[in-house]
Short mmCIF file of C-alpha atoms in Angstrom, two decimals:
data_model
loop_
_atom_site.label_atom_id
_atom_site.label_comp_id
_atom_site.label_asym_id
_atom_site.label_seq_id
_atom_site.Cartn_x
_atom_site.Cartn_y
_atom_site.Cartn_z
CA MET R 26 118.47 89.75 80.61
CA ASP R 27 116.24 92.02 82.73
CA VAL R 28 116.93 92.46 85.76
CA LYS R 29 113.14 93.74 86.21
CA ASN R 30 112.32 90.21 86.03
CA VAL R 31 114.33 88.52 88.73
CA ALA R 32 113.62 91.64 91.15
CA PRO R 33 110.08 90.69 92.15
CA PHE R 34 111.37 86.79 93.08
CA MET R 35 113.62 88.27 95.20
CA ALA R 36 111.23 91.50 96.56
CA ALA R 37 109.27 87.60 97.07
CA PHE R 38 112.25 86.02 99.14
CA ASN R 39 112.59 88.96 101.35
CA VAL R 40 109.08 89.17 102.84
CA VAL R 41 108.31 85.05 102.47
CA MET R 42 111.44 84.01 104.06
CA PRO R 43 111.19 86.87 107.79
CA LEU R 44 107.46 85.56 108.24
CA LEU R 45 108.77 82.19 108.39
CA GLY R 46 111.10 84.01 110.90
CA LEU R 47 114.47 83.08 108.31
CA LYS R 48 115.76 86.67 109.00
CA ASN R 49 119.00 86.18 106.66
CA VAL R 50 118.44 86.35 103.67
CA SER R 51 120.70 87.51 100.62
CA LYS R 52 120.98 86.52 96.70
CA SER R 53 124.45 85.24 95.00
CA ASP R 54 124.81 85.89 91.52
CA LEU R 55 122.76 85.54 88.58
CA GLN R 56 123.69 82.53 86.26
CA ALA R 57 122.41 82.02 82.50
CA LYS R 58 121.51 78.87 81.69
CA GLY R 59 120.43 76.94 78.63
CA LYS R 60 117.12 75.45 78.32
CA THR R 61 118.35 72.20 79.85
CA PHE R 62 120.18 71.83 82.52
CA LYS R 63 120.45 69.66 85.40
CA GLY R 64 119.30 69.06 88.78
CA SER R 65 119.32 67.37 92.21
CA GLY R 66 117.29 67.27 95.28
CA ILE R 67 114.24 68.60 95.26
CA ILE R 68 113.36 70.03 92.57
CA ILE R 69 109.63 72.24 92.68
CA ILE R 70 108.15 73.84 89.24
CA VAL R 71 105.19 76.92 89.84
CA GLY R 72 103.54 77.99 86.57
CA MET R 73 103.12 81.40 86.32
CA VAL R 74 101.34 82.50 83.25
CA GLY R 75 99.22 85.97 82.22
CA ASP R 76 100.77 88.85 80.94
CA LEU R 77 104.14 86.70 81.04
CA LYS R 78 104.03 83.06 80.55
CA GLY R 79 106.11 80.50 82.01
CA ASN R 80 107.52 78.52 84.87
CA VAL R 81 109.39 78.87 88.28
CA VAL R 82 111.88 76.05 89.24
CA TYR R 83 113.63 75.58 92.55
CA VAL R 84 116.25 73.13 93.39
CA ILE R 85 117.46 72.70 96.62
CA GLU R 86 119.79 70.55 97.48
CA LYS R 87 118.80 67.39 99.99
CA GLU R 88 120.56 68.60 102.46
CA HIS R 89 119.58 72.06 102.55
CA ALA R 90 115.77 71.10 101.83
CA THR R 91 116.10 68.86 104.59
CA LYS R 92 117.36 71.91 106.67
CA LEU R 93 114.57 74.09 105.53
CA ALA R 94 111.94 71.90 106.03
CA SER R 95 113.01 70.89 109.85
CA PHE R 96 112.86 74.57 110.65
CA MET R 97 109.60 75.33 108.79
CA THR R 98 107.79 72.19 110.76
CA ASP R 99 109.29 73.59 113.84
CA ASN R 100 111.79 70.25 114.19
CA ALA R 101 108.74 67.93 113.31
CA THR R 102 110.52 66.34 109.69
CA ASN R 103 114.05 65.44 110.30
CA SER R 104 114.02 63.65 106.09
CA LEU R 105 112.40 64.26 103.13
CA ASP R 106 109.26 62.58 104.38
CA GLU R 107 105.69 64.15 103.04
CA MET R 108 105.04 66.78 105.52
CA ALA R 109 108.83 67.88 104.59
CA LYS R 110 108.13 68.06 100.60
CA SER R 111 104.58 69.68 101.53
CA ALA R 112 106.19 72.65 103.88
CA LEU R 113 108.67 73.27 101.25
CA GLY R 114 105.62 73.39 97.94
CA GLU R 115 103.50 75.71 100.09
CA LEU R 116 106.98 77.30 100.80
CA THR R 117 107.68 78.10 96.78
CA ASN R 118 103.80 78.18 96.59
CA MET R 119 103.74 81.68 98.91
CA ILE R 120 107.15 83.00 97.05
CA THR R 121 105.49 82.17 93.51
CA ALA R 122 102.19 84.29 94.92
CA HIS R 123 104.15 87.93 96.35
CA ALA R 124 106.44 87.65 92.98
CA ALA R 125 103.53 87.87 91.12
CA THR R 126 101.86 90.16 93.82
CA ALA R 127 105.34 92.00 93.11
CA PHE R 128 104.70 91.80 88.83
CA SER R 129 101.64 93.33 89.33
CA ALA R 130 102.97 96.62 90.90
CA MET R 131 104.51 96.72 87.69
CA ASN R 132 101.61 96.23 86.19
CA VAL R 133 102.42 92.62 84.66
CA PHE R 134 99.57 90.44 85.94
CA MET R 135 99.77 86.65 86.34
CA LYS R 136 98.12 83.87 87.95
CA ILE R 137 100.25 81.08 89.41
CA SER R 138 99.61 77.06 89.70
CA THR R 139 100.49 74.71 91.81
CA PRO R 140 103.21 73.55 93.19
CA ILE R 141 104.56 70.27 91.12
CA CYS R 142 107.07 68.53 93.52
CA ILE R 143 109.73 65.85 92.19
CA GLU R 144 112.39 64.58 93.98
CA GLY R 145 116.00 63.07 92.68
CA ASP R 146 119.52 62.68 91.03
CA GLU R 147 121.17 64.32 88.40
CA ILE R 148 117.25 65.39 86.67
CA ASP R 149 117.54 66.68 82.88
CA ILE R 150 115.43 69.86 83.50
CA THR R 151 114.07 71.15 79.80
CA MET R 152 112.10 74.64 79.80
CA ASN R 153 110.13 76.03 76.74
CA ALA R 154 112.06 79.02 76.82
CA GLU R 155 115.50 78.79 74.91
CA LYS R 156 117.14 81.45 78.29
CA VAL R 157 116.61 80.07 82.16
CA ILE R 158 118.32 82.52 84.20
CA CYS R 159 119.03 81.31 87.36
CA LEU R 160 118.97 83.32 90.50
CA PRO R 161 120.77 81.60 93.77
CA MET R 162 118.77 82.49 97.58
CA LEU R 163 121.27 82.24 100.37
CA VAL R 164 119.04 81.63 103.15
CA GLY R 165 121.00 81.11 106.64
CA ASP R 166 123.30 78.57 104.95
CA SER R 167 120.51 76.93 102.00
CA VAL R 168 120.83 77.96 99.42
CA ILE R 169 117.84 77.79 97.28
CA ASP R 170 118.29 77.98 93.35
CA VAL R 171 115.66 79.93 91.38
CA ASN R 172 115.36 79.13 88.22
CA ILE R 173 113.81 81.64 85.76
CA SER R 174 112.13 80.93 82.60
CA PHE R 175 109.57 83.30 80.78
CA GLU R 176 108.70 82.49 77.00
CA ASN R 177 108.29 86.31 75.73
CA ILE R 178 111.24 87.81 77.38
CA CYS R 179 113.99 88.42 75.73
CA ALA R 180 116.67 87.33 77.76
CA THR R 181 120.08 89.00 76.29
CA MET Q 18 59.19 109.31 104.56
CA VAL Q 19 60.89 107.03 107.35
CA GLU Q 20 61.31 103.08 106.27
CA ALA Q 21 60.32 100.11 108.46
CA GLU Q 22 62.85 98.90 110.48
CA GLY Q 23 63.80 94.91 109.47
CA SER Q 24 62.07 96.42 105.62
CA SER Q 25 62.91 93.35 103.01
CA PRO Q 26 66.11 93.47 101.80
CA PRO Q 27 67.24 95.40 98.53
CA PRO Q 28 66.49 93.61 94.57
CA THR Q 29 69.98 92.63 94.71
CA ILE Q 30 70.23 90.22 97.67
CA LYS Q 31 67.22 88.93 96.84
CA PHE Q 32 68.50 88.03 93.81
CA ALA Q 33 71.22 86.10 94.86
CA TYR Q 34 69.07 84.17 97.52
CA ILE Q 35 66.64 83.00 94.38
CA LEU Q 36 69.06 82.37 92.15
CA ARG Q 37 71.28 80.83 95.09
CA GLY Q 38 68.11 78.98 95.25
CA TYR Q 39 68.49 77.25 91.98
CA VAL Q 40 71.68 75.97 91.13
CA MET Q 41 73.08 75.37 95.41
CA LYS Q 42 72.04 73.25 98.32
CA ASN Q 43 70.68 74.62 100.95
CA ILE Q 44 73.89 76.63 103.45
CA ARG Q 45 74.90 75.63 106.98
CA VAL Q 46 76.42 77.96 108.83
CA VAL Q 47 77.77 77.83 112.51
CA VAL Q 48 77.67 81.69 114.17
CA VAL Q 49 81.13 82.18 116.42
CA ASP Q 50 80.77 84.97 118.56
CA ASP Q 51 81.13 85.34 122.81
CA SER Q 52 78.66 88.48 122.65
CA ALA Q 53 74.70 86.18 122.23
CA LEU Q 54 73.13 89.90 121.06
CA SER Q 55 76.54 89.52 117.76
CA VAL Q 56 75.13 85.61 117.61
CA ALA Q 57 71.27 86.78 117.48
CA LEU Q 58 71.68 89.70 115.30
CA ILE Q 59 74.19 87.58 112.80
CA SER Q 60 72.10 84.82 112.82
CA GLU Q 61 68.93 86.59 112.22
CA ILE Q 62 70.61 88.04 108.92
CA LEU Q 63 71.53 84.98 107.55
CA GLU Q 64 68.42 83.30 108.49
CA ARG Q 65 66.06 86.16 107.26
CA ASN Q 66 68.77 85.38 104.19
CA GLY Q 67 67.92 81.81 103.62
CA TYR Q 68 70.78 80.38 105.14
CA GLU Q 69 70.48 77.78 108.13
CA VAL Q 70 71.72 78.61 110.66
CA VAL Q 71 73.13 74.97 112.59
CA GLY Q 72 74.92 76.37 115.85
CA SER Q 73 76.40 78.85 117.07
CA ALA Q 74 79.61 78.91 119.67
CA GLY Q 75 81.24 81.68 121.72
CA GLY Q 76 85.17 80.11 123.17
CA LEU Q 77 87.04 77.35 121.25
CA ASP Q 78 86.10 73.83 123.14
CA GLU Q 79 82.64 75.27 121.98
CA VAL Q 80 84.03 75.72 118.77
CA LYS Q 81 85.22 72.20 118.23
CA LYS Q 82 82.09 70.32 120.25
CA VAL Q 83 79.81 73.05 117.56
CA ILE Q 84 81.56 71.54 114.48
CA LYS Q 85 82.72 68.41 115.00
CA GLU Q 86 78.44 68.31 115.40
CA THR Q 87 77.25 70.28 113.14
CA MET Q 88 79.97 69.86 110.29
CA PRO Q 89 79.03 73.27 108.88
CA ASP Q 90 79.10 74.62 105.13
CA LEU Q 91 80.38 77.89 106.65
CA VAL Q 92 81.18 79.46 109.71
CA THR Q 93 81.15 83.44 110.94
CA MET Q 94 83.89 84.33 113.24
CA ASP Q 95 84.39 86.61 115.33
CA MET Q 96 88.41 88.17 116.32
CA THR Q 97 88.69 88.82 120.18
CA MET Q 98 87.05 86.31 122.31
CA PRO Q 99 87.65 84.80 126.60
CA GLY Q 100 90.61 82.84 126.57
CA THR Q 101 90.86 82.89 122.65
CA ASP Q 102 90.92 84.33 119.45
CA GLY Q 103 89.33 83.96 116.29
CA LEU Q 104 92.58 82.74 114.19
CA GLU Q 105 92.90 80.30 116.77
CA CYS Q 106 89.22 79.34 116.54
CA THR Q 107 89.99 79.35 112.71
CA ARG Q 108 92.67 76.77 112.84
CA ALA Q 109 90.86 74.78 115.53
CA VAL Q 110 87.97 74.34 112.18
CA HIS Q 111 90.25 73.55 110.00
CA GLU Q 112 91.97 70.80 112.20
CA ILE Q 113 88.14 68.90 112.27
CA ASN Q 114 87.42 68.93 108.65
CA LYS Q 115 89.79 71.67 105.94
CA ASP Q 116 86.66 72.24 103.77
CA ILE Q 117 84.70 74.12 106.00
CA ARG Q 118 84.84 77.81 104.69
CA VAL Q 119 85.51 80.26 107.51
CA ILE Q 120 84.38 84.52 107.19
CA VAL Q 121 85.89 86.81 110.07
CA ILE Q 122 83.12 88.98 111.22
CA SER Q 123 85.34 91.60 114.00
CA SER Q 124 85.02 95.28 115.08
CA MET Q 125 88.71 95.07 114.55
CA MET Q 126 90.01 95.73 110.64
CA ASP Q 127 93.91 96.56 109.82
CA ASP Q 128 96.38 95.83 107.48
CA GLU Q 129 98.76 93.07 109.99
CA ILE Q 130 94.87 91.38 111.33
CA VAL Q 131 93.60 90.75 107.86
CA SER Q 132 97.16 90.02 106.74
CA GLN Q 133 97.15 87.33 109.29
CA ALA Q 134 93.42 86.06 108.70
CA LYS Q 135 94.92 85.48 105.14
CA ARG Q 136 97.70 83.55 106.54
CA ASN Q 137 95.75 81.28 108.62
CA ARG Q 138 93.34 80.01 105.57
CA VAL Q 139 90.54 82.46 106.56
CA SER Q 140 87.82 83.40 103.29
CA GLY Q 141 86.37 86.70 103.74
CA TYR Q 142 86.53 89.10 106.60
CA ILE Q 143 83.65 92.38 106.85
CA GLN Q 144 83.32 94.70 110.05
CA LYS Q 145 80.92 95.06 112.59
CA PRO Q 146 78.26 96.50 112.76
CA VAL Q 147 77.18 93.64 109.82
CA ASP Q 148 75.11 95.46 107.00
CA ASP Q 149 73.34 92.92 105.28
CA GLY Q 150 74.28 93.32 101.82
CA ASP Q 151 77.89 93.02 102.47
CA LEU Q 152 77.08 89.44 104.28
CA VAL Q 153 75.65 88.34 101.63
CA ALA Q 154 77.59 89.34 99.37
CA ILE Q 155 80.85 87.25 100.70
CA ILE Q 156 78.77 84.52 101.85
CA GLU Q 157 77.67 84.03 97.58
CA ARG Q 158 81.42 84.27 96.71
CA VAL Q 159 82.65 82.47 98.64
CA MET Q 160 80.13 79.63 98.39
CA SER Q 161 79.55 80.07 94.65
CA ALA Q 162 83.40 79.37 94.66
CA GLU Q 163 82.89 76.07 96.81
CA GLU Q 164 79.41 74.88 94.03
CA LEU Q 165 81.75 75.67 91.00
CA PHE Q 166 84.59 73.83 92.18
CA THR Q 167 82.22 70.64 93.32
CA VAL Q 168 81.38 70.54 89.62
CA LEU Q 169 85.18 70.56 87.94
CA LYS Q 170 86.03 67.93 90.80
CA SER Q 171 83.27 65.95 89.26
CA GLU Q 172 84.25 66.12 85.59
CA TYR Q 173 88.03 66.95 84.91
CA PHE Q 174 89.49 64.12 85.02
CA GLU Q 175 87.52 62.42 82.33
CA VAL Q 176 88.12 65.53 80.43
CA PHE Q 177 91.67 64.50 80.22
CA LYS Q 178 91.26 60.79 79.78
CA GLU Q 179 89.21 61.98 76.82
CA ALA Q 180 92.05 64.85 75.79
CA LEU Q 181 95.02 61.87 76.09
CA ARG Q 182 93.27 59.77 73.57
CA ASP Q 183 92.03 62.33 71.42
CA GLY Q 184 95.99 63.96 71.38
CA LEU Q 185 97.15 60.49 70.73
CA ASN Q 186 95.07 59.43 68.24
CA ARG Q 187 95.59 62.76 66.44
CA LEU Q 188 99.28 62.54 66.36
CA THR Q 189 100.04 58.83 65.72
CA LYS Q 190 96.90 57.00 65.07
CA THR Q 191 96.97 54.91 67.33
CA LEU Q 192 94.92 54.19 71.05
CA ILE Q 193 95.19 54.08 73.90
CA THR Q 194 93.64 51.40 76.65
CA TYR Q 195 93.09 52.89 79.95
CA GLU Q 196 93.79 50.02 82.29
CA GLU Q 197 93.60 51.34 85.80
CA GLU Q 198 93.14 54.26 87.66
CA PHE Q 199 93.24 55.58 91.29
CA LEU Q 200 93.49 58.75 93.50
CA CYS Q 201 96.47 59.28 94.23
CA GLU Q 202 96.93 60.70 97.98
CA SER Q 203 100.77 60.03 98.33
CA GLU Q 204 103.88 60.23 96.63
CA TYR Q 205 104.64 57.86 93.72
CA THR Q 206 107.67 57.05 91.72
CA THR Q 207 108.30 57.41 87.58
CA GLU Q 208 111.02 56.69 85.43
CA GLY Q 209 111.89 58.02 81.95
CA VAL Q 210 110.75 60.99 80.90
CA ALA Q 211 107.87 63.34 83.03
CA VAL Q 212 106.23 65.84 81.61
CA MET Q 213 104.28 68.83 83.73
CA ILE Q 214 102.11 71.11 82.86
CA GLY Q 215 100.43 74.36 85.77
CA ILE Q 216 96.91 74.64 84.75
CA ILE Q 217 95.97 78.57 85.86
CA GLY Q 218 92.29 79.23 86.20
CA GLU Q 219 89.89 80.23 88.90
CA PHE Q 220 90.97 76.78 90.06
CA PRO Q 221 95.05 76.59 90.04
CA GLY Q 222 96.21 72.49 88.57
CA LYS Q 223 98.93 70.40 87.73
CA MET Q 224 99.13 67.70 84.87
CA LEU Q 225 101.65 65.34 84.60
CA ILE Q 226 102.28 62.96 81.91
CA SER Q 227 104.99 60.26 82.06
CA LEU Q 228 106.64 57.11 79.63
CA SER Q 229 109.56 55.77 79.70
CA LYS Q 230 112.63 56.84 77.63
CA SER Q 231 112.06 53.73 75.12
CA THR Q 232 108.33 54.73 74.48
CA ALA Q 233 108.99 58.52 74.45
CA HIS Q 234 111.57 57.32 71.49
CA VAL Q 235 109.17 55.35 69.57
CA LEU Q 236 106.31 57.83 70.03
CA THR Q 237 108.75 60.30 68.59
CA THR Q 238 110.00 58.20 65.79
CA THR Q 239 106.18 57.82 64.83
CA VAL Q 240 104.84 61.74 64.91
CA LEU Q 241 107.86 62.30 63.08
CA LYS Q 242 107.48 59.58 60.42
CA ARG Q 243 111.94 59.17 60.52
CA GLU Q 244 114.58 58.70 64.06
CA PRO Q 245 114.74 61.69 66.16
CA SER Q 246 118.27 63.56 66.07
CA GLY Q 247 119.15 63.31 69.69
CA ASN Q 248 117.38 64.13 73.21
CA ASP Q 249 116.24 67.50 72.18
CA GLU Q 250 113.54 66.28 69.34
CA ILE Q 251 112.03 63.64 71.87
CA VAL Q 252 111.78 66.46 74.20
CA GLU Q 253 110.35 68.87 72.30
CA THR Q 254 107.64 65.79 70.94
CA MET Q 255 106.71 65.36 74.81
CA SER Q 256 106.52 68.42 75.40
CA GLU Q 257 104.04 69.79 72.50
CA PHE Q 258 102.19 66.48 72.87
CA ALA Q 259 101.67 66.76 76.90
CA ASN Q 260 100.42 70.90 75.90
CA ILE Q 261 97.88 69.33 72.81
CA VAL Q 262 96.62 67.25 75.53
CA ALA Q 263 96.07 69.69 78.56
CA GLY Q 264 95.63 72.74 76.28
CA ASN Q 265 92.23 70.93 74.71
CA ALA Q 266 91.18 69.53 78.20
CA CYS Q 267 91.73 73.14 79.63
CA SER Q 268 89.36 74.17 76.26
CA VAL Q 269 86.85 71.21 77.00
CA LEU Q 270 86.69 72.34 80.29
CA ASN Q 271 86.07 76.59 79.92
CA LYS Q 272 83.45 76.09 77.09
CA ARG Q 273 81.20 74.12 79.41
CA ASN Q 274 81.72 76.65 82.14
CA ARG Q 275 83.62 79.70 81.06
CA ALA Q 276 84.04 80.47 84.97
CA TYR Q 277 87.02 77.86 84.85
CA GLY Q 278 89.26 79.86 82.93
CA LEU Q 279 91.66 77.84 82.09
CA ARG Q 280 94.82 78.49 80.48
CA VAL Q 281 97.85 75.82 80.86
CA SER Q 282 101.38 77.06 81.68
CA PRO Q 283 104.62 75.95 78.79
CA PRO Q 284 105.57 72.54 79.85
CA SER Q 285 108.82 71.35 81.19
CA VAL Q 286 110.40 68.37 80.75
CA LEU Q 287 111.95 65.97 83.17
CA ARG Q 288 114.46 63.12 82.32
CA GLY Q 289 116.06 60.97 85.22
CA ASP Q 290 115.67 57.33 86.74
CA ASN Q 291 113.69 56.64 89.88
CA MET Q 292 111.76 60.53 90.51
CA LYS Q 293 109.67 60.91 93.48
CA ILE Q 294 106.41 63.07 92.56
CA SER Q 295 104.81 64.03 95.73
CA PRO Q 296 101.27 65.40 95.46
CA LEU Q 297 101.78 67.96 98.13
CA ASN Q 298 98.38 67.99 100.26
CA TYR Q 299 96.28 67.53 97.61
CA PRO Q 300 94.88 64.96 96.00
CA THR Q 301 95.75 63.84 92.09
CA TYR Q 302 93.99 61.23 89.97
CA THR Q 303 95.94 58.83 88.07
CA VAL Q 304 95.38 56.87 85.11
CA ILE Q 305 97.53 54.47 83.23
CA GLY Q 306 96.91 53.25 79.81
CA GLU Q 307 98.60 50.65 77.34
CA THR Q 308 99.82 52.41 73.95
CA VAL Q 309 101.44 50.25 71.53
CA PHE Q 310 104.82 52.57 72.20
CA GLY Q 311 104.43 51.36 75.89
CA LYS Q 312 103.15 52.26 79.24
CA MET Q 313 101.76 55.71 79.42
CA LEU Q 314 100.98 57.96 82.96
CA MET Q 315 98.59 60.44 83.06
CA ASN Q 316 98.09 62.39 86.81
CA VAL Q 317 96.41 65.62 87.01
CA GLY Q 318 94.45 67.69 89.85
CA PHE Q 319 93.17 71.00 90.88
CA LYS Q 320 93.22 72.44 93.98
CA ARG Q 321 89.98 75.00 95.86
CA GLY Q 322 92.12 78.09 95.87
CA GLU Q 323 92.35 79.53 100.04
CA ILE Q 324 91.15 82.32 100.31
CA ASP Q 325 88.15 83.32 97.87
CA ALA Q 326 86.08 86.78 98.68
CA TRP Q 327 89.29 89.04 100.12
CA THR Q 328 89.18 92.17 97.42
#
C-alpha cells in the first residue's frame, strides 16, 4: 500500500477537525480490504478525479455519526435527521477537498464530486478498484472509517 | 502627457462589458460599506462598467432590509463596519437568499481573513483601493459561472434521461418508459442495488441508478445472454451500465459547452435493504421508468460551486 495516498487524508483530518473545535484526532492501523466490504450507519461517497481517479467512502456508525453531527450543529440535532446528514456531508466534503489540496502539494491534481449520503445497515459496498485501503480515524471517541480506492494505484 | 482622470476603461474591460451585453442579463448589485465615499466610488465604477447599482447599506440591519427589498444578483461587501463585520453581513445575505454572490472589497487582506471569507461562502476578495479592472474581472468570473450553471441546470436532466434510454437500448435492445419524474429535495428510500457515480467538473454533481435485486439480475442475464455466475457479475454489469449512462450524458453536455469540463468518478455499488439516500441540501431530479426487467430509478444533480473567483 502506497502510504503517500493516505497521508493527504490524515493531513486533512488534522486541519479540518480542529477548525470545528475537535482537537483530539488520531489514526488507527491501516487495513487492506477487498473491493467489497460491509458498512452500517452513515455511508458517504465522494468521487475524486484528475491525475488519479477513485472514490473515498466514509463510514460512520450511527451512534458516532449522531454524536459528531450534534457537536457540529451545537446540539441542534440529536438524531440522524436531514440536518445531521447535511452536517456530515459538509464535513466529508471539507475533508476530501483538503485532501485534494494536500495531493496537489505532491503534484497530484484532482477535483472532487459532491458527496452522496446513504443511511443503512449491513450494506455491501463494492468499489471499482481491486483493493481498498481503510484508514480508521478517531475523532474524540468517534470513529470515521475512510475507505480509499484509486483505480490506477497499485496497492501492494 | 497626462491622462485625464476618469478616462475610458482599458479595452479588455470594454470587451468584457460588450461580451456580457450579449450573453448575460443585467447584473444588479448592492454595495455594502459604512463609508459614503467608498459607496460612491464603488458605485461609480460599477455603473461606468455597465452594472446596475440597486442599493447600498452600511450596517447589518440596513443590509437585511436592502437585500430583502432588492434581491440583487451580487453584493460588494466591506469587511469592517461599526457593530458588525463583512462576514456576519455575508451570512445575513445568504440567510435571505443563498444564491446571491458576495465579493468582499476591503483594505484588509491577509491569509487568515481570506480563509474566513472562504468559509463564509464569499465568492471573491479584492483589496481597496479598488482597481476598475480587478473589480470587473472578478465580477465577470463570478457571474459567468452563475450564468453557465443556469444553462447546465436547464439542460442536464433531459440529457441524462436520454443517456439512460440510449444506454439501455444499446445494451439490451429494450426500451424504458418514463412514468414519473420529480424534483427531489428530501430523503428517499431505495432497496436492492444502487450504483453511485460522482461527477467532477466546473460544477460537481452525482448520479445514482437504483433497481431491485431481481431487476438487476434479469437485466444482467439479458446483457450477458446467460445467467450471471454470482453477485460479482451483477455488480460489475450494473457498474458498467451506470458508467456508460453517466459517461455519455457528460460527453453530450461537454459537447454542448466545453466549459462544463465534466468527468465521472468510477462507479460504487451499494446493495442492501432500506437504504436512505439524502439529497444533502441541494436539489436533484429523479425519474422512475418501467422496463421489461422491472422499475429503474435515476437520480441526478449538480451543485453550483460555492467559491468561483479565488486565485
